[in-house]
CSV table of C-alpha atoms in Angstrom, one decimal:
chain,number,residue,atom,x,y,z
E,18,UNK,CA,0.0,0.0,0.0
E,19,UNK,CA,1.4,3.4,-0.9
E,20,UNK,CA,1.9,6.4,1.2
E,21,UNK,CA,-1.2,8.3,0.2
E,22,UNK,CA,-3.4,5.3,1.1
E,23,UNK,CA,-1.8,4.9,4.5
E,24,UNK,CA,-2.5,8.6,5.3
E,25,UNK,CA,-6.1,8.4,4.1
E,26,UNK,CA,-6.8,5.3,6.2
E,27,UNK,CA,-5.4,6.9,9.3
E,28,UNK,CA,-7.4,10.1,8.9
E,29,UNK,CA,-10.5,8.1,8.0
E,30,UNK,CA,-10.4,5.8,11.0
E,31,UNK,CA,-8.5,7.7,13.7
E,32,UNK,CA,-6.9,4.4,14.5
E,33,UNK,CA,-4.3,2.3,12.7
E,34,UNK,CA,-3.5,-1.3,13.3
E,35,UNK,CA,-0.6,-2.8,11.5
E,36,UNK,CA,2.1,-5.4,11.7
E,37,UNK,CA,5.4,-3.6,11.4
E,38,UNK,CA,7.3,-5.4,8.6
E,39,UNK,CA,7.7,-5.4,4.9
E,40,UNK,CA,3.9,-5.7,4.6
E,41,UNK,CA,3.1,-3.0,7.2
E,42,UNK,CA,1.1,-1.0,4.6
E,43,UNK,CA,-0.5,-4.2,3.2
E,44,UNK,CA,-1.9,-5.2,6.5
E,45,UNK,CA,-3.8,-2.0,6.7
E,46,UNK,CA,-5.5,-2.8,3.4
E,47,UNK,CA,-9.3,-2.7,3.2
E,48,UNK,CA,-9.2,-5.2,0.3
E,49,UNK,CA,-11.1,-8.3,-0.8
E,50,UNK,CA,-8.8,-9.6,-3.5
E,51,UNK,CA,-9.2,-11.9,-6.5
E,52,UNK,CA,-6.5,-12.3,-9.1
E,53,UNK,CA,-7.4,-11.3,-12.7
E,54,UNK,CA,-5.6,-10.2,-15.8
E,55,UNK,CA,-6.6,-7.4,-18.2
E,56,UNK,CA,-8.3,-10.0,-20.4
E,57,UNK,CA,-10.8,-10.4,-17.5
E,58,UNK,CA,-12.2,-6.9,-17.6
E,59,UNK,CA,-15.9,-6.9,-18.3
E,60,UNK,CA,-17.3,-4.8,-21.1
E,61,UNK,CA,-20.1,-2.8,-19.5
E,62,UNK,CA,-21.2,-1.1,-22.7
E,63,UNK,CA,-20.7,2.3,-21.1
E,64,UNK,CA,-19.1,5.0,-23.3
E,65,UNK,CA,-15.4,5.4,-22.7
E,66,UNK,CA,-14.2,8.6,-21.1
E,67,UNK,CA,-11.2,9.8,-23.1
E,68,UNK,CA,-7.9,10.7,-21.3
E,69,UNK,CA,-6.0,13.5,-23.0
E,70,UNK,CA,-2.6,11.8,-23.4
E,71,UNK,CA,-1.3,14.8,-25.3
E,72,UNK,CA,-1.9,16.9,-22.2
E,73,UNK,CA,0.0,14.4,-20.0
E,74,UNK,CA,2.9,14.3,-22.5
E,75,UNK,CA,2.9,18.1,-22.6
E,76,UNK,CA,3.2,18.2,-18.8
E,77,UNK,CA,6.0,15.7,-18.9
E,78,UNK,CA,7.9,17.5,-21.6
E,79,UNK,CA,7.6,20.8,-19.6
E,80,UNK,CA,9.0,19.2,-16.4
E,81,UNK,CA,11.8,17.5,-18.3
E,82,UNK,CA,12.7,20.7,-20.1
E,83,UNK,CA,12.8,23.4,-17.4
E,84,UNK,CA,12.5,21.9,-13.8
E,85,UNK,CA,15.6,23.1,-12.0
E,86,UNK,CA,16.4,20.0,-9.8
E,87,UNK,CA,17.6,17.7,-12.5
E,88,UNK,CA,18.3,14.8,-10.1
E,89,UNK,CA,14.7,14.8,-9.1
E,90,UNK,CA,13.5,14.0,-12.6
E,91,UNK,CA,13.3,10.2,-12.3
E,92,UNK,CA,11.2,8.6,-15.0
E,93,UNK,CA,10.0,5.6,-12.8
E,94,UNK,CA,8.9,7.8,-9.9
E,95,UNK,CA,7.1,10.3,-12.2
E,96,UNK,CA,5.4,7.5,-14.1
E,97,UNK,CA,4.2,5.8,-10.9
E,98,UNK,CA,3.2,9.1,-9.5
E,99,UNK,CA,1.0,9.8,-12.6
E,100,UNK,CA,-0.6,6.4,-12.4
E,101,UNK,CA,-1.3,6.8,-8.6
E,102,UNK,CA,-2.8,10.2,-9.3
E,103,UNK,CA,-5.2,8.7,-11.8
E,104,UNK,CA,-6.3,6.0,-9.3
E,105,UNK,CA,-6.6,8.5,-6.5
E,106,UNK,CA,-8.8,10.7,-8.7
E,107,UNK,CA,-11.4,7.9,-8.7
E,108,UNK,CA,-12.2,8.9,-5.1
E,109,UNK,CA,-12.0,5.3,-3.7
E,110,UNK,CA,-9.8,6.5,-0.9
E,111,UNK,CA,-8.0,3.7,1.0
E,112,UNK,CA,-9.1,1.0,-1.4
E,113,UNK,CA,-8.5,1.2,-5.2
E,114,UNK,CA,-4.8,1.9,-5.6
E,115,UNK,CA,-1.6,1.5,-7.5
E,116,UNK,CA,1.1,-1.0,-6.4
E,117,UNK,CA,4.8,-0.8,-7.3
E,118,UNK,CA,6.5,-4.2,-8.0
E,119,UNK,CA,7.8,-4.2,-4.4
E,120,UNK,CA,4.2,-3.6,-3.1
E,121,UNK,CA,2.9,-6.4,-5.2
E,122,UNK,CA,5.4,-8.8,-3.6
E,123,UNK,CA,4.5,-7.6,-0.2
E,124,UNK,CA,0.8,-8.0,-1.0
E,125,UNK,CA,1.3,-11.5,-2.1
E,126,UNK,CA,3.3,-12.3,1.0
E,127,UNK,CA,0.4,-11.0,3.1
E,128,UNK,CA,-2.3,-13.0,1.4
E,129,UNK,CA,-0.1,-16.1,1.7
E,130,UNK,CA,0.2,-15.5,5.4
E,131,UNK,CA,3.7,-14.4,6.1
E,132,UNK,CA,5.9,-11.3,6.2
E,133,UNK,CA,9.2,-10.0,7.4
E,134,UNK,CA,9.6,-7.6,10.3
E,135,UNK,CA,9.5,-7.3,14.1
E,136,UNK,CA,5.9,-8.6,14.4
E,137,UNK,CA,3.9,-6.2,16.5
E,138,UNK,CA,0.4,-4.8,16.1
E,139,UNK,CA,0.2,-1.1,17.0
E,140,UNK,CA,-2.2,1.9,16.9
E,141,UNK,CA,-1.6,5.6,17.0
E,142,UNK,CA,-3.0,6.9,20.3
E,143,UNK,CA,-2.6,10.6,21.3
E,144,UNK,CA,0.2,10.9,18.7
E,145,UNK,CA,2.1,8.0,20.1
E,146,UNK,CA,2.9,4.7,18.5
E,147,UNK,CA,1.3,2.3,21.0
E,148,UNK,CA,1.6,-1.4,21.1
E,149,UNK,CA,-1.7,-3.3,20.9
E,150,UNK,CA,-0.1,-6.8,20.9
E,151,UNK,CA,3.0,-8.6,19.7
E,152,UNK,CA,2.6,-11.6,17.4
E,153,UNK,CA,3.2,-14.9,19.1
E,154,UNK,CA,6.8,-16.0,18.6
E,155,UNK,CA,7.8,-12.7,17.0
E,156,UNK,CA,11.0,-10.8,17.7
E,157,UNK,CA,8.9,-8.2,19.5
E,158,UNK,CA,7.4,-10.8,21.8
E,159,UNK,CA,10.7,-12.4,22.5
E,160,UNK,CA,12.2,-9.0,23.4
E,161,UNK,CA,9.5,-8.4,26.0
E,162,UNK,CA,7.4,-5.8,24.2
E,163,UNK,CA,3.9,-5.8,25.7
E,164,UNK,CA,0.5,-4.3,25.1
E,165,UNK,CA,0.4,-0.6,26.1
E,166,UNK,CA,4.1,0.0,25.5
E,167,UNK,CA,4.9,3.1,23.5
E,168,UNK,CA,7.6,3.1,20.8
E,169,UNK,CA,9.3,6.5,21.4
E,170,UNK,CA,12.5,6.3,19.2
E,171,UNK,CA,13.7,4.3,16.2
E,172,UNK,CA,17.5,4.0,15.8
E,173,UNK,CA,17.9,6.9,18.3
E,174,UNK,CA,15.5,9.2,16.4
E,175,UNK,CA,12.4,10.6,18.2
E,176,UNK,CA,9.3,9.5,16.3
E,177,UNK,CA,6.4,10.9,18.4
E,178,UNK,CA,4.1,12.9,16.2
E,179,UNK,CA,5.6,11.7,12.9
E,180,UNK,CA,3.3,10.5,10.1
E,181,UNK,CA,2.7,6.8,10.5
E,182,UNK,CA,4.0,5.9,7.0
E,183,UNK,CA,7.3,7.6,7.9
E,184,UNK,CA,7.6,5.6,11.2
E,185,UNK,CA,6.9,2.4,9.3
E,186,UNK,CA,9.6,3.1,6.8
E,187,UNK,CA,12.1,3.5,9.7
E,188,UNK,CA,11.1,0.2,11.4
E,189,UNK,CA,10.4,-2.1,8.5
E,190,UNK,CA,13.2,-4.1,6.8
E,191,UNK,CA,14.2,-7.5,5.6
E,192,UNK,CA,14.8,-10.6,7.8
E,193,UNK,CA,18.2,-10.7,9.4
E,194,UNK,CA,18.6,-6.9,9.7
E,195,UNK,CA,18.4,-5.0,13.0
E,196,UNK,CA,16.6,-2.1,14.4
E,197,UNK,CA,17.0,-0.2,17.7
E,198,UNK,CA,13.9,0.9,19.5
E,199,UNK,CA,13.4,3.0,22.6
E,200,UNK,CA,10.2,1.7,24.3
E,201,UNK,CA,8.3,3.4,27.2
E,202,UNK,CA,7.0,0.5,29.3
E,203,UNK,CA,3.4,0.6,30.1
E,204,UNK,CA,3.7,-1.0,33.6
E,205,UNK,CA,6.6,1.2,34.9
E,206,UNK,CA,6.8,4.3,32.6
E,207,UNK,CA,10.5,3.7,32.3
E,208,UNK,CA,12.4,3.9,29.0
E,209,UNK,CA,14.0,0.7,27.7
E,210,UNK,CA,16.4,0.4,24.7
E,211,UNK,CA,15.8,-2.8,22.7
E,212,UNK,CA,17.7,-4.1,19.7
E,213,UNK,CA,15.5,-6.4,17.5
E,214,UNK,CA,16.6,-8.6,14.6
E,215,UNK,CA,13.8,-8.7,12.0
E,216,UNK,CA,12.6,-12.1,11.0
E,217,UNK,CA,10.3,-13.9,8.6
E,218,UNK,CA,7.1,-14.4,10.5
E,219,UNK,CA,4.3,-16.7,9.5
E,220,UNK,CA,0.9,-15.1,10.2
E,221,UNK,CA,-1.1,-17.3,12.6
E,222,UNK,CA,-4.4,-15.7,11.7
E,223,UNK,CA,-6.8,-18.0,13.6
E,224,UNK,CA,-6.3,-18.5,17.4
E,225,UNK,CA,-8.7,-19.6,20.1
E,226,UNK,CA,-8.8,-20.2,23.8
E,227,UNK,CA,-11.5,-20.9,26.4
E,228,UNK,CA,-12.5,-17.9,28.4
E,229,UNK,CA,-11.4,-18.7,31.9
E,230,UNK,CA,-14.3,-19.7,34.1
E,231,UNK,CA,-16.7,-20.2,31.2
E,232,UNK,CA,-17.5,-22.7,28.4
E,233,UNK,CA,-17.1,-19.9,25.8
E,234,UNK,CA,-14.6,-20.4,23.0
E,235,UNK,CA,-12.9,-17.0,22.3
E,236,UNK,CA,-11.9,-17.2,18.6
E,237,UNK,CA,-9.9,-14.4,16.9
E,238,UNK,CA,-9.3,-14.0,13.2
E,239,UNK,CA,-6.7,-11.3,12.6
E,240,UNK,CA,-6.8,-11.4,8.7
E,241,UNK,CA,-8.4,-13.3,5.9
E,242,UNK,CA,-5.3,-14.8,4.3
E,243,UNK,CA,-5.3,-18.0,2.3
E,244,UNK,CA,-6.5,-21.0,4.2
E,245,UNK,CA,-8.1,-19.1,7.1
E,246,UNK,CA,-11.5,-20.7,6.6
E,247,UNK,CA,-10.1,-24.2,7.0
E,248,UNK,CA,-8.1,-23.1,10.1
E,249,UNK,CA,-11.3,-21.7,11.6
E,250,UNK,CA,-13.1,-25.0,11.0
E,251,UNK,CA,-10.4,-26.9,12.8
E,252,UNK,CA,-10.4,-24.5,15.7
E,253,UNK,CA,-14.2,-24.7,16.1
E,254,UNK,CA,-14.0,-28.5,16.0
E,255,UNK,CA,-11.3,-28.4,18.7
E,256,UNK,CA,-13.5,-26.1,20.8
E,257,UNK,CA,-16.5,-28.5,20.5
E,258,UNK,CA,-14.3,-31.4,21.4
E,259,UNK,CA,-13.4,-29.5,24.6
E,260,UNK,CA,-17.1,-29.1,25.3
E,261,UNK,CA,-17.3,-25.4,24.6
E,262,UNK,CA,-20.9,-24.3,24.5
E,263,UNK,CA,-20.8,-20.9,22.7
E,264,UNK,CA,-18.4,-18.8,20.7
E,265,UNK,CA,-17.1,-15.2,20.7
E,266,UNK,CA,-15.7,-14.4,17.2
E,267,UNK,CA,-13.3,-11.5,17.4
E,268,UNK,CA,-12.9,-9.5,14.1
E,269,UNK,CA,-11.6,-6.3,15.8
E,270,UNK,CA,-8.8,-4.6,13.8
E,271,UNK,CA,-9.1,-7.3,11.1
E,272,UNK,CA,-8.4,-5.5,7.8
E,273,UNK,CA,-9.8,-8.2,5.5
E,274,UNK,CA,-8.2,-10.3,2.8
E,275,UNK,CA,-9.5,-12.8,0.4
E,276,UNK,CA,-13.2,-13.0,-0.7
E,277,UNK,CA,-13.4,-16.8,-0.8
E,278,UNK,CA,-12.1,-17.0,2.8
E,279,UNK,CA,-14.8,-14.6,4.0
E,280,UNK,CA,-17.4,-16.9,2.4
E,281,UNK,CA,-15.8,-20.0,4.0
E,282,UNK,CA,-15.6,-18.3,7.4
E,283,UNK,CA,-19.3,-17.2,7.4
E,284,UNK,CA,-20.3,-20.6,6.3
E,285,UNK,CA,-19.0,-22.2,9.5
E,286,UNK,CA,-21.8,-20.5,11.4
E,287,UNK,CA,-24.6,-20.5,8.8
E,288,UNK,CA,-26.6,-23.6,7.8
E,289,UNK,CA,-28.0,-22.1,4.6
E,290,UNK,CA,-28.9,-18.9,2.9
E,291,UNK,CA,-26.5,-16.3,1.5
E,292,UNK,CA,-23.2,-14.7,2.7
E,293,UNK,CA,-23.4,-11.6,0.5
E,294,UNK,CA,-24.6,-10.0,-2.8
E,295,UNK,CA,-22.3,-8.6,-5.5
E,296,UNK,CA,-23.2,-5.8,-7.9
E,297,UNK,CA,-21.1,-5.2,-11.0
E,298,UNK,CA,-20.5,-2.1,-13.0
E,299,UNK,CA,-23.6,-2.8,-15.2
E,300,UNK,CA,-25.8,-3.1,-12.1
E,301,UNK,CA,-26.2,-6.9,-12.3
E,302,UNK,CA,-26.5,-8.5,-8.9
E,303,UNK,CA,-25.4,-12.1,-7.9
E,304,UNK,CA,-25.7,-13.9,-4.6
E,305,UNK,CA,-22.9,-15.8,-3.0
E,306,UNK,CA,-24.4,-18.8,-1.2
E,307,UNK,CA,-23.4,-20.4,2.1
E,308,UNK,CA,-21.2,-23.5,1.8
E,309,UNK,CA,-22.7,-26.6,3.4
E,310,UNK,CA,-21.1,-28.4,6.3
E,311,UNK,CA,-20.4,-25.6,8.8
E,312,UNK,CA,-18.6,-26.6,12.0
E,313,UNK,CA,-20.6,-24.4,14.4
E,314,UNK,CA,-24.0,-23.7,13.0
E,315,UNK,CA,-25.6,-24.8,16.3
E,316,UNK,CA,-23.5,-22.8,18.8
E,317,UNK,CA,-24.6,-19.5,20.3
E,318,UNK,CA,-22.5,-16.7,18.8
E,319,UNK,CA,-21.4,-13.1,19.4
E,320,UNK,CA,-19.2,-11.2,17.0
E,321,UNK,CA,-16.8,-8.4,18.1
E,322,UNK,CA,-16.2,-5.5,15.6
E,323,UNK,CA,-14.7,-2.0,15.7
E,324,UNK,CA,-13.5,0.8,13.4
E,325,UNK,CA,-10.6,-1.4,12.3
E,326,UNK,CA,-12.9,-4.2,11.0
E,327,UNK,CA,-13.0,-3.9,7.3
E,328,UNK,CA,-13.7,-5.7,4.0
E,329,UNK,CA,-13.9,-9.4,4.6
E,330,UNK,CA,-14.6,-8.8,8.2
E,331,UNK,CA,-17.6,-6.7,7.2
E,332,UNK,CA,-18.9,-9.4,4.9
E,333,UNK,CA,-18.9,-11.9,7.7
E,334,UNK,CA,-20.4,-9.5,10.2
E,335,UNK,CA,-23.1,-8.4,7.8
E,336,UNK,CA,-24.0,-12.0,7.0
E,337,UNK,CA,-24.3,-12.8,10.8
E,338,UNK,CA,-26.4,-9.7,11.4
E,339,UNK,CA,-28.8,-10.1,8.5
E,340,UNK,CA,-29.5,-13.8,9.3
E,341,UNK,CA,-29.9,-12.9,13.0
E,342,UNK,CA,-27.3,-15.6,13.7
E,343,UNK,CA,-25.3,-13.4,16.1
E,344,UNK,CA,-25.3,-10.1,17.9
E,345,UNK,CA,-22.6,-7.7,16.9
E,346,UNK,CA,-20.8,-5.9,19.8
E,347,UNK,CA,-18.4,-3.0,19.5
E,348,UNK,CA,-18.2,-0.1,17.1
E,349,UNK,CA,-19.3,0.7,13.5
E,350,UNK,CA,-16.9,-0.9,11.0
E,351,UNK,CA,-14.7,0.8,8.4
E,352,UNK,CA,-17.1,0.7,5.5
E,353,UNK,CA,-15.2,-0.8,2.6
E,354,UNK,CA,-17.9,-2.3,0.5
E,355,UNK,CA,-16.1,-3.0,-2.8
E,356,UNK,CA,-14.4,-6.1,-4.2
E,357,UNK,CA,-10.9,-5.4,-5.5
E,358,UNK,CA,-9.4,-7.1,-8.5
E,359,UNK,CA,-5.7,-7.0,-9.3
E,360,UNK,CA,-4.6,-6.1,-12.8
E,361,UNK,CA,-1.0,-6.7,-13.5
E,362,UNK,CA,1.1,-4.2,-15.5
E,363,UNK,CA,4.0,-5.0,-17.7
E,364,UNK,CA,6.8,-4.0,-15.3
E,365,UNK,CA,5.5,-6.1,-12.4
E,366,UNK,CA,3.5,-3.2,-10.9
E,367,UNK,CA,-0.3,-3.5,-10.6
E,368,UNK,CA,-3.6,-1.8,-10.2
E,369,UNK,CA,-6.0,-2.8,-7.5
E,370,UNK,CA,-9.4,-1.6,-8.7
E,371,UNK,CA,-12.9,-1.9,-7.3
E,372,UNK,CA,-14.8,-3.8,-9.9
E,373,UNK,CA,-17.8,-4.9,-7.8
E,374,UNK,CA,-19.8,-3.5,-4.9
E,375,UNK,CA,-20.7,-5.9,-2.2
E,376,UNK,CA,-24.0,-5.8,-0.2
E,377,UNK,CA,-25.2,-7.7,2.8
E,378,UNK,CA,-27.6,-10.6,2.0
E,379,UNK,CA,-30.5,-8.3,2.7
E,380,UNK,CA,-29.1,-5.8,0.2
E,381,UNK,CA,-27.7,-3.2,2.6
E,382,UNK,CA,-25.1,-0.9,1.3
E,383,UNK,CA,-21.9,-0.8,3.4
E,384,UNK,CA,-19.6,1.3,1.2
E,385,UNK,CA,-18.6,4.4,3.2
E,386,UNK,CA,-21.2,3.6,5.9
E,387,UNK,CA,-19.9,0.5,7.7
E,388,UNK,CA,-21.9,-2.0,9.7
E,389,UNK,CA,-23.4,-0.7,13.0
E,390,UNK,CA,-23.2,-3.0,16.0
E,391,UNK,CA,-26.4,-4.3,17.7
E,392,UNK,CA,-24.7,-3.5,21.0
E,393,UNK,CA,-22.6,-0.3,20.8
E,394,UNK,CA,-19.7,-0.7,23.2
E,395,UNK,CA,-16.4,1.3,23.2
E,396,UNK,CA,-13.2,0.2,24.8
E,397,UNK,CA,-12.3,3.7,26.1
E,398,UNK,CA,-9.0,5.5,26.0
E,399,UNK,CA,-6.0,3.5,27.0
E,400,UNK,CA,-7.8,0.2,26.9
E,401,UNK,CA,-6.7,-2.7,24.6
E,402,UNK,CA,-8.5,-5.8,23.4
E,403,UNK,CA,-7.7,-9.1,24.9
E,404,UNK,CA,-6.6,-11.9,22.6
E,405,UNK,CA,-6.5,-15.7,22.9
E,406,UNK,CA,-2.9,-15.7,23.9
E,407,UNK,CA,-3.4,-13.4,26.8
E,408,UNK,CA,-6.2,-15.6,28.1
E,409,UNK,CA,-3.9,-18.5,28.5
E,410,UNK,CA,-2.3,-17.0,31.7
E,411,UNK,CA,-5.4,-15.3,33.1
E,412,UNK,CA,-7.9,-16.2,35.9
E,413,UNK,CA,-11.6,-15.2,35.6
E,414,UNK,CA,-11.0,-12.2,37.9
E,415,UNK,CA,-8.2,-11.0,35.5
E,416,UNK,CA,-10.6,-11.1,32.6
E,417,UNK,CA,-13.2,-9.2,34.6
E,418,UNK,CA,-10.6,-6.5,35.4
E,419,UNK,CA,-9.1,-6.3,32.0
E,420,UNK,CA,-11.1,-3.3,30.7
E,421,UNK,CA,-12.1,-5.2,27.5
E,422,UNK,CA,-15.7,-4.0,27.8
E,423,UNK,CA,-16.6,-5.5,24.4
E,424,UNK,CA,-15.6,-9.0,25.3
E,425,UNK,CA,-17.2,-8.7,28.7
E,426,UNK,CA,-20.5,-7.6,27.0
E,427,UNK,CA,-20.3,-10.6,24.7
E,428,UNK,CA,-19.9,-12.9,27.6
E,429,UNK,CA,-22.9,-11.3,29.3
E,430,UNK,CA,-25.0,-11.7,26.2
E,431,UNK,CA,-24.1,-15.4,26.1
E,432,UNK,CA,-25.1,-15.8,29.7
E,433,UNK,CA,-21.6,-16.7,30.9
E,434,UNK,CA,-20.1,-13.7,32.6
E,435,UNK,CA,-16.8,-14.3,34.4
E,436,UNK,CA,-16.5,-14.1,38.2
E,437,UNK,CA,-16.2,-10.5,39.3
E,438,UNK,CA,-17.8,-9.1,36.1
E,439,UNK,CA,-20.2,-6.2,36.8
């Protein structure tokens, strides 16, 4: 994802969740991807709008002839800038975009479920880069970085208040290289200098754990990468084997991913019906049906969503809400609402373009609106979501005192509040 898209997403959501690595920008994507070539572009019959190529050439020739900083005239950068400008002019902020060859590689790594970096999910809070959670087994976790810690400096340089994309460029890098961080610890307020060696990290995008003191399976999906639907099916089967009687599905800060995985995930909880509708450029609407054989169609369900839930997350949440299969708890989602297709260009770059609009099974428009929760609950300033890993070392009273009001509301709706829960 390019710089302009990162900025637009941050301004649009007031929160940014990313994994700091080569795919940091990609993880922020609000994309539901399918892979096409230019031969797959449908002919809608609409009259073509002509681009004045002579005007573009005139602008280029003028820049090349008289611009004073001759070293700044780089053909590749100017070409990519022009293409990005065309896509940005479509107004599909944070979604349709241009990818350089390097971004295409990062995008592919994300959808395949791996990336290189330090492995930490963060959000910008009061101008500070605040840790939401380190990935399990990541360099960040091994170094003792914890939720609530603030990254203050990178390689000795103060980063507080810098644009997120600039901070990401300082922290990201290939496996085997090192980065020095100054971290303000959440528990003590003291500064700690940490040297991390970046690594290749497989994304473990489906995790679950029983909620202590209950028979509720807390299942988190962090992104809809390839194979997530099958991973979820296995996790749900494990939960049932351990006599779990209900499920909390956590889609908070889940940026989306592959369309087919969204269908597979939703189908684990629905016995029949539709997952979503698709409307193409000519106005034709098709229905994507539920896949048979779901693993948890009979278990009570609550779904957690927030402003960072987008794309495939919204597809699943919308399907659960329209079918009245589950209550949605949390905050209104991002509001992506379009299906992206990738069109590869001759030099290895690509266009990601919205070619279809998706609607909920009942035909509700989500684009720029998002999905509203049935039970609006905010976390509050300074509060961070729990995750299945954190539950492994917690007692019921710890869960009750965690401040994760959204999870606690879900447990209440399922009739299984933990001890000490108000």
